[in-house]
Short mmCIF file of C-alpha atoms in Angstrom, two decimals:
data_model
loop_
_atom_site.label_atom_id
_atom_site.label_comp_id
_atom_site.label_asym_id
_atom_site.label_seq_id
_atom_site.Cartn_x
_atom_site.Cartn_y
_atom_site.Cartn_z
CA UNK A 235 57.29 96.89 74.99
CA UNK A 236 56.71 98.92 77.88
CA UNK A 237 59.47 99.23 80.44
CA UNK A 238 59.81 100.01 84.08
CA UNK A 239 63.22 100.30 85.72
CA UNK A 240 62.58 99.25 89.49
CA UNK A 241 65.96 100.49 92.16
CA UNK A 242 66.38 98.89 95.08
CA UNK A 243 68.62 96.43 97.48
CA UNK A 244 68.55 92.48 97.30
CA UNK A 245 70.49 90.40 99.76
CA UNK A 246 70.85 87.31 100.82
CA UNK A 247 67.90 85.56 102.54
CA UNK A 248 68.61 83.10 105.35
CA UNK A 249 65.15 81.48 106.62
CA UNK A 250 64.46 78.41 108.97
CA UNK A 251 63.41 78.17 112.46
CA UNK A 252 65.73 79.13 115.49
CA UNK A 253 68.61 76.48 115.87
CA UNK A 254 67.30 74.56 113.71
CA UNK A 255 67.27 73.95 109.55
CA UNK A 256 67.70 76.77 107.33
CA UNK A 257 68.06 77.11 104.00
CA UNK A 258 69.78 80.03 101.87
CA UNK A 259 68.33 82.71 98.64
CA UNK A 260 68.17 85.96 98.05
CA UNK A 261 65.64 88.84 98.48
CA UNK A 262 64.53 92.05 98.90
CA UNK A 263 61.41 94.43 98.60
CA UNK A 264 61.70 95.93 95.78
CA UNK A 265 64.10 92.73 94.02
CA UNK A 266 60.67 90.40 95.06
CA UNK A 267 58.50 92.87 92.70
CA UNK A 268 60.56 92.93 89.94
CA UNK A 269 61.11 89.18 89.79
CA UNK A 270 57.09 88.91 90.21
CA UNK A 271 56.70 91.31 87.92
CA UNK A 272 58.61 89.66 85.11
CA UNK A 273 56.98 86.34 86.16
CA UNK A 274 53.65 88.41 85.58
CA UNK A 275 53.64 90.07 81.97
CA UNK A 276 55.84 89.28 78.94
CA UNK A 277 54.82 92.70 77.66
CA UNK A 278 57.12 94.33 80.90
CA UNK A 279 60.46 94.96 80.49
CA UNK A 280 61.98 94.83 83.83
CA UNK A 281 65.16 96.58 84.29
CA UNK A 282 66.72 96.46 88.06
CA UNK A 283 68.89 98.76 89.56
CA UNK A 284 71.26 98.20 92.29
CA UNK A 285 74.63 96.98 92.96
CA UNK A 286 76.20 93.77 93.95
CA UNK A 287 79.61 92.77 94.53
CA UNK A 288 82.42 90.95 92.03
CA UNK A 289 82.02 88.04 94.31
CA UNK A 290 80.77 84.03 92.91
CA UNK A 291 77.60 84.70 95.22
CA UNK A 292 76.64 87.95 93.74
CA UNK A 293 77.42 86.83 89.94
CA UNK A 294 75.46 84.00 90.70
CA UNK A 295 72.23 85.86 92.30
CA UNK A 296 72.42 88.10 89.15
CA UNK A 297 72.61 85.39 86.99
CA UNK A 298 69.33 83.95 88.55
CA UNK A 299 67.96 87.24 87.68
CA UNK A 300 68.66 86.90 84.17
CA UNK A 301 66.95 83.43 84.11
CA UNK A 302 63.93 84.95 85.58
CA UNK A 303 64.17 87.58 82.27
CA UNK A 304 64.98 90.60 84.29
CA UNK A 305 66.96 92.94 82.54
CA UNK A 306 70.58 93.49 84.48
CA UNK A 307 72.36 95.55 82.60
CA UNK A 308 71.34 98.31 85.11
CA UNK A 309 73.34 96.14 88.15
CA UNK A 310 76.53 97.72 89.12
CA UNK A 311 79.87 96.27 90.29
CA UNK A 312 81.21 96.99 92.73
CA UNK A 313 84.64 95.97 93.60
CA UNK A 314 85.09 96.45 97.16
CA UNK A 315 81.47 95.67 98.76
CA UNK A 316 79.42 92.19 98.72
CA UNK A 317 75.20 91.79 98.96
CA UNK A 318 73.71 92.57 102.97
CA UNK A 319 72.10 89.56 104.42
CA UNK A 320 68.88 89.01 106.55
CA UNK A 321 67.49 86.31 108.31
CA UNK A 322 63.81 85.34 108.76
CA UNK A 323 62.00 83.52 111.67
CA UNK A 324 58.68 82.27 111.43
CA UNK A 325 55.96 82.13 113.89
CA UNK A 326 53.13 78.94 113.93
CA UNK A 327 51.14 81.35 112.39
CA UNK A 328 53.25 82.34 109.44
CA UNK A 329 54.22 85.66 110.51
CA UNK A 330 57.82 86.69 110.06
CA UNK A 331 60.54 89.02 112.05
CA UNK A 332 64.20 89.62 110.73
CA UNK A 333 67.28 90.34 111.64
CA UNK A 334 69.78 92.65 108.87
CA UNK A 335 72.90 92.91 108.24
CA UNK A 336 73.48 95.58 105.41
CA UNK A 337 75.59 98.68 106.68
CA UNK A 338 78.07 98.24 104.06
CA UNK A 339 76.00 96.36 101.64
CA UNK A 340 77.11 97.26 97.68
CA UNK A 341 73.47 98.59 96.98
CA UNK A 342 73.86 101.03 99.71
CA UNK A 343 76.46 102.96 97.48
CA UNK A 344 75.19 102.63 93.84
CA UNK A 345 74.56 105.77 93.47
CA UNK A 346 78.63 107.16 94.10
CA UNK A 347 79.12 104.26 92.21
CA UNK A 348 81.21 105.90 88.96
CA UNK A 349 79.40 104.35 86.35
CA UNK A 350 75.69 105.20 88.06
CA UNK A 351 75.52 108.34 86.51
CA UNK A 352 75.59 106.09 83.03
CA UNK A 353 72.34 104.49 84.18
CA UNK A 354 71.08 107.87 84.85
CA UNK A 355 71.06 108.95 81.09
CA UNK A 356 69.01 106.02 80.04
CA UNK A 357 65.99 106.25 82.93
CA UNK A 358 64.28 108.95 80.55
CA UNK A 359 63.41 105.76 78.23
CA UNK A 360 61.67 104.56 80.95
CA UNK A 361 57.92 104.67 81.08
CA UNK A 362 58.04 104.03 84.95
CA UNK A 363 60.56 104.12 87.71
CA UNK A 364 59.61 102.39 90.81
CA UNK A 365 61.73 102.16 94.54
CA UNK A 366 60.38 101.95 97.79
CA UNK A 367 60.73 103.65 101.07
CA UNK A 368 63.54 101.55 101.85
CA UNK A 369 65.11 102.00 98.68
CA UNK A 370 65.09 105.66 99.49
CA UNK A 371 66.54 104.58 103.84
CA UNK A 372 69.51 102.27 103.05
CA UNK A 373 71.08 105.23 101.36
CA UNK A 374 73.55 108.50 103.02
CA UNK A 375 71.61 111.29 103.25
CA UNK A 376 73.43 112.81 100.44
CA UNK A 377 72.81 109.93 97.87
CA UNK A 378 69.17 110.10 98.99
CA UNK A 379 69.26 113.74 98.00
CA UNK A 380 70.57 112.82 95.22
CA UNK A 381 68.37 110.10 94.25
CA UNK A 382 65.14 112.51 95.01
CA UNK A 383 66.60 114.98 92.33
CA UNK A 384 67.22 112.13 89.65
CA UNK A 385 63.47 111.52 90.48
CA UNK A 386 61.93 114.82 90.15
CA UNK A 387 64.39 115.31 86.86
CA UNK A 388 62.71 112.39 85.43
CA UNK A 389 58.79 113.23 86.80
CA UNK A 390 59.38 116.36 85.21
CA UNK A 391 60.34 114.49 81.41
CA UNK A 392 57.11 112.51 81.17
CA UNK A 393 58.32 109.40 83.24
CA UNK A 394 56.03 107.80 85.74
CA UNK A 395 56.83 107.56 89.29
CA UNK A 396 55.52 104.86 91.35
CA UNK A 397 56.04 104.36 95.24
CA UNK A 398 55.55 101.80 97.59
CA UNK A 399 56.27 103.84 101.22
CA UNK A 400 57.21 100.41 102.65
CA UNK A 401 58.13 102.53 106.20
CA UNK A 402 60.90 100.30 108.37
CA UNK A 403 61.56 102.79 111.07
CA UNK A 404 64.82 101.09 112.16
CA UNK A 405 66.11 102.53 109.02
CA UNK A 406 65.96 105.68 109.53
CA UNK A 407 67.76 107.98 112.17
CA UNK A 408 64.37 109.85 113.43
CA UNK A 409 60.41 109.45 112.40
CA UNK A 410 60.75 113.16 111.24
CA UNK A 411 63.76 112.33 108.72
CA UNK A 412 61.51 109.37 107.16
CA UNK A 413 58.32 111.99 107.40
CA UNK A 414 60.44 114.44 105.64
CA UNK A 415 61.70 112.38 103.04
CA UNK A 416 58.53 110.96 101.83
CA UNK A 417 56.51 114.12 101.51
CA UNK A 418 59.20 114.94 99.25
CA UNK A 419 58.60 112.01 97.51
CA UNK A 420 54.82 111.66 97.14
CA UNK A 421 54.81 115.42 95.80
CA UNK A 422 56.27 113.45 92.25
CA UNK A 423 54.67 110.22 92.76
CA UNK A 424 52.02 109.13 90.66
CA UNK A 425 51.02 106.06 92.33
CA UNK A 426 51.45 105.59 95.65
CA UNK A 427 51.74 101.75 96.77
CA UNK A 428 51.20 101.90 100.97
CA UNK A 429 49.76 99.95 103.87
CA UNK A 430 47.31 100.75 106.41
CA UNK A 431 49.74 99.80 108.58
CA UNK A 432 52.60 101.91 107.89
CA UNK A 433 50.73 104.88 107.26
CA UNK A 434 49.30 104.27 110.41
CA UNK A 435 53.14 103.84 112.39
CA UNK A 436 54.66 106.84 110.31
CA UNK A 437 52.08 109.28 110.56
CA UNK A 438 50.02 108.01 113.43
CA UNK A 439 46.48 108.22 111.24
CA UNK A 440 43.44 106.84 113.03
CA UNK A 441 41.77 105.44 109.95
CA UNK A 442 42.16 105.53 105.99
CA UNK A 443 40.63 108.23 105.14
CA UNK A 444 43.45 110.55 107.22
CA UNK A 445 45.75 108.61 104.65
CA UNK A 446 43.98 109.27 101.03
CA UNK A 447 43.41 113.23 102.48
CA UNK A 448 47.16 113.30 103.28
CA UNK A 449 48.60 111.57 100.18
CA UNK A 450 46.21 114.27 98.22
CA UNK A 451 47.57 116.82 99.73
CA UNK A 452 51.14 116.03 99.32
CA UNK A 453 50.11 115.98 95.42
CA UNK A 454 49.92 111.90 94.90
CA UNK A 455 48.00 111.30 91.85
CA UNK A 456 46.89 107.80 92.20
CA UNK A 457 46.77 105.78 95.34
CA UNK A 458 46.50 102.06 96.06
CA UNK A 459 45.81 101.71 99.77
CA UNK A 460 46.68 97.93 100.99
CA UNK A 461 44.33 97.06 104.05
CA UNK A 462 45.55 93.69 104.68
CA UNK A 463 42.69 90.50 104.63
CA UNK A 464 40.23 93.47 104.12
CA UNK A 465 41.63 94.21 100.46
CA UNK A 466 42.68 97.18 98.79
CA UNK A 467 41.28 100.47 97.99
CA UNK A 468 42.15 102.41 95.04
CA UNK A 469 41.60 106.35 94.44
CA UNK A 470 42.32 108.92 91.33
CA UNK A 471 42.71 111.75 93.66
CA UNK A 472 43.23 114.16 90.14
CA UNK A 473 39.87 113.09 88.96
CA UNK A 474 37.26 112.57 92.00
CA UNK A 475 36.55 111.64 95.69
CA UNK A 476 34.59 108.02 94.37
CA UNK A 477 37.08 105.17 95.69
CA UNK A 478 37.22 101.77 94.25
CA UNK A 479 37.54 98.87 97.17
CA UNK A 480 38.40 95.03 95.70
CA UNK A 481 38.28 92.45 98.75
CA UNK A 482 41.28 90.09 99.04
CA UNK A 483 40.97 86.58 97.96
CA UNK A 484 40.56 84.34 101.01
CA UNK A 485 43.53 81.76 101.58
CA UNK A 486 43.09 78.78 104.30
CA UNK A 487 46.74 78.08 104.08
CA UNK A 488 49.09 80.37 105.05
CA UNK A 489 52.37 79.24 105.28
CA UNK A 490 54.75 82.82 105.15
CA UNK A 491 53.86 86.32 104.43
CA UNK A 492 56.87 87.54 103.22
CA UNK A 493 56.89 89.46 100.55
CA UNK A 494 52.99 89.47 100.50
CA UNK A 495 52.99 93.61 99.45
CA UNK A 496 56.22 93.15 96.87
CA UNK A 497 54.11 90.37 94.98
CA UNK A 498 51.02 92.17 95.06
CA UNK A 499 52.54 95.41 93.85
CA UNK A 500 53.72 93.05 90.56
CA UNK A 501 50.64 91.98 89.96
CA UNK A 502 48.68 95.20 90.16
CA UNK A 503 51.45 97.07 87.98
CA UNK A 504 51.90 94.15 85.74
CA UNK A 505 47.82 94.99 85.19
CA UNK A 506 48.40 98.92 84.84
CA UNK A 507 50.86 98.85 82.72
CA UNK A 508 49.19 96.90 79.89
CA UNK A 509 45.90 98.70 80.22
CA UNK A 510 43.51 96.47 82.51
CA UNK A 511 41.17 98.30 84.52
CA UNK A 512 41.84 99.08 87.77
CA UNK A 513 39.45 96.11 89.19
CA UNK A 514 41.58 93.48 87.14
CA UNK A 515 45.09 95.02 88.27
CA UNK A 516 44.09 94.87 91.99
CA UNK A 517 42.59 91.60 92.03
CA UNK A 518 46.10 90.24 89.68
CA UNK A 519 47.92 91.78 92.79
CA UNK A 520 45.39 89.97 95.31
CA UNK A 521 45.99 86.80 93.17
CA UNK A 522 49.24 86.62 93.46
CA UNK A 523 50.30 87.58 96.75
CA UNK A 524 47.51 85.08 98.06
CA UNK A 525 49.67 82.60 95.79
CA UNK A 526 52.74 83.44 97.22
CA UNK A 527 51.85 83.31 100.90
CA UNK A 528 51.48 79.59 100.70
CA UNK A 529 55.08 79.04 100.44
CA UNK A 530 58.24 79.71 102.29
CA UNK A 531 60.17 82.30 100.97
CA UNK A 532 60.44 85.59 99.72
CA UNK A 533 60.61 84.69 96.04
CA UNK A 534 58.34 81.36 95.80
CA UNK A 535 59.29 78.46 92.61
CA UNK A 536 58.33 79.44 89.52
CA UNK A 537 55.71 76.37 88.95
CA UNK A 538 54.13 77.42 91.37
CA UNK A 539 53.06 81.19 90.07
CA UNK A 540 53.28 79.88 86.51
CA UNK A 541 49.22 79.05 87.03
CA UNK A 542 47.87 81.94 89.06
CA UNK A 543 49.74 84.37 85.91
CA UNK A 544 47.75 81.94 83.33
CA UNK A 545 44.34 83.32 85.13
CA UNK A 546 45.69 86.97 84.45
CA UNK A 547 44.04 87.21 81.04
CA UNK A 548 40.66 85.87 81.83
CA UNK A 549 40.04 88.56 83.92
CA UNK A 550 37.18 90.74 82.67
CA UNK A 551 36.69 94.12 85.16
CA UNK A 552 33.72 96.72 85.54
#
């Protein structure tokens, strides 16, 4: 069974409209892919990394985890931190803003956590280690160091890195400390997950072909290129200059597009991984995220994903 080990934050999600009924889960970029991701391909072994707190609300989110057959025994303790916490408000239109609280959130200190080098050890069994740009911001400086090390240790050993840039800039102290950190981390990444979007904010790019020419030259093997209702674009920038473009799958109803990019990263790696072509993995990431914008919520009821993952096999690409 292949296995990917995914590291990353969740915390607890409070959505609703202002004043008025809310309701409570849990979330988090890269916590929404691996659940999705699980949800997506029995042939996947999901680990997560992170850490929670001792507390009944963080046993309970990581025994939710469990249920949705990600594999925990990667989630830290700790003893004197709980989960962060954001809130979501919706517009009519189904676009979201948030509020954070997550300064001294467990997850933010896994890695001078004293059993994370333990979890380090075992990452070389992984054929794939996935985190995000804001994996990579919630941390001190010095853990991110450290963390980009553990990274290029494990590039170096024949395990796969995949990245989704995911660029929040209230994260990070300056633009150039973000810029900084992620040409470090493209120059090991072997595919890179991004929007048009944040490329566009970080780097202040004009179009996508400044993006592709950048990633290449920071030494990004594979790129998937997220251009919103347009679709996604796909290039081996080892191999050639030919680009592969799938449209999106139109939806009429969208209710919340949180978590759009998380879900659609599951369903394109849960293609990858098991050898689909590239055509079938985008369009399994298209599927997917187009499923789970029709609901409220960052991680969307099983029965209601259960179908779109059924469709996964009878895809046939070029």
């Amino acid at each position: 069974m292949t296995k990917i080990a995914i590291i990353g934050e969740c915390m607890i999600e409070v959505s609703g409209e202002l004043f008025g009924a809310t309701q409570q889960s849990f979330g988090g970029d890269t916590l929404n892919t691996a659940v999705y991701l699980s949800r997506a391909s029995s042939d996947i072994e999901v680990f997560y990394v992170t850490a929670m707190g001792k507390d009944a609300l963080s046993l309970g989110i990581i025994a939710r985890w469990q249920e949705e057959g990600i594999n925990t025994e990667f989630v830290l303790l700790d003893e004197q931190r709980k989960p962060g916490l954001y809130l979501i408000q919706l517009d009519e239109d189904g676009e979201r803003s948030f509020m954070y609280w997550r300064n001294q959130s467990a997850a933010k200190h896994m890695l001078s956590h004293p059993a994370f080098d333990s979890i380090v050890a075992e990452l070389k069994n992984m054929e794939m280690v996935y985190i995000s740009g804001i994996s990579l911001a919630i941390l001190t400086p010095e853990d991110r160091d450290k963390l980009l090390a553990l990274l290029d240790k494990l590039h170096r050993q024949g395990v796969k890195i995949a990245f989704d840039s995911n660029y929040r800039p209230a994260l990070w102290e300056t633009r150039q400390q973000a810029e900084d950190c992620y040409q470090r981390i493209y120059a090991i990444t072997d595919i890179a997950l991004v929007t048009d979007e944040d490329e566009s904010e970080l780097w202040g790019n004009k179009c996508d072909e400044e993006t592709i020419q950048r990633l290449s030259e920071f030494g990004v093997k594979q790129v998937v290129l997220k251009q919103g209702s347009k679709g996604a674009q796909y290039q081996n920038l080892e191999l050639d200059d030919v680009s592969t473009t799938v449209p999106t799958i139109p939806v009429e109803n969208v209710v919340d597009t949180t978590s759009a990019g998380d879900s659609f990263n599951a369903g394109f790696l849960s293609g990858h991984l098991t050898g689909k072509s590239i055509i079938d993995s985008i369009t399994q990431g298209h599927l997917l995220a187009g499923c789970v914008i029709q609901h409220k919520g960052a991680i969307i009821p099983k029965q209601f994903t259960n179908p779109v993952v059924k469709t996964f096999d009878n895809l046939v690409g070029v």
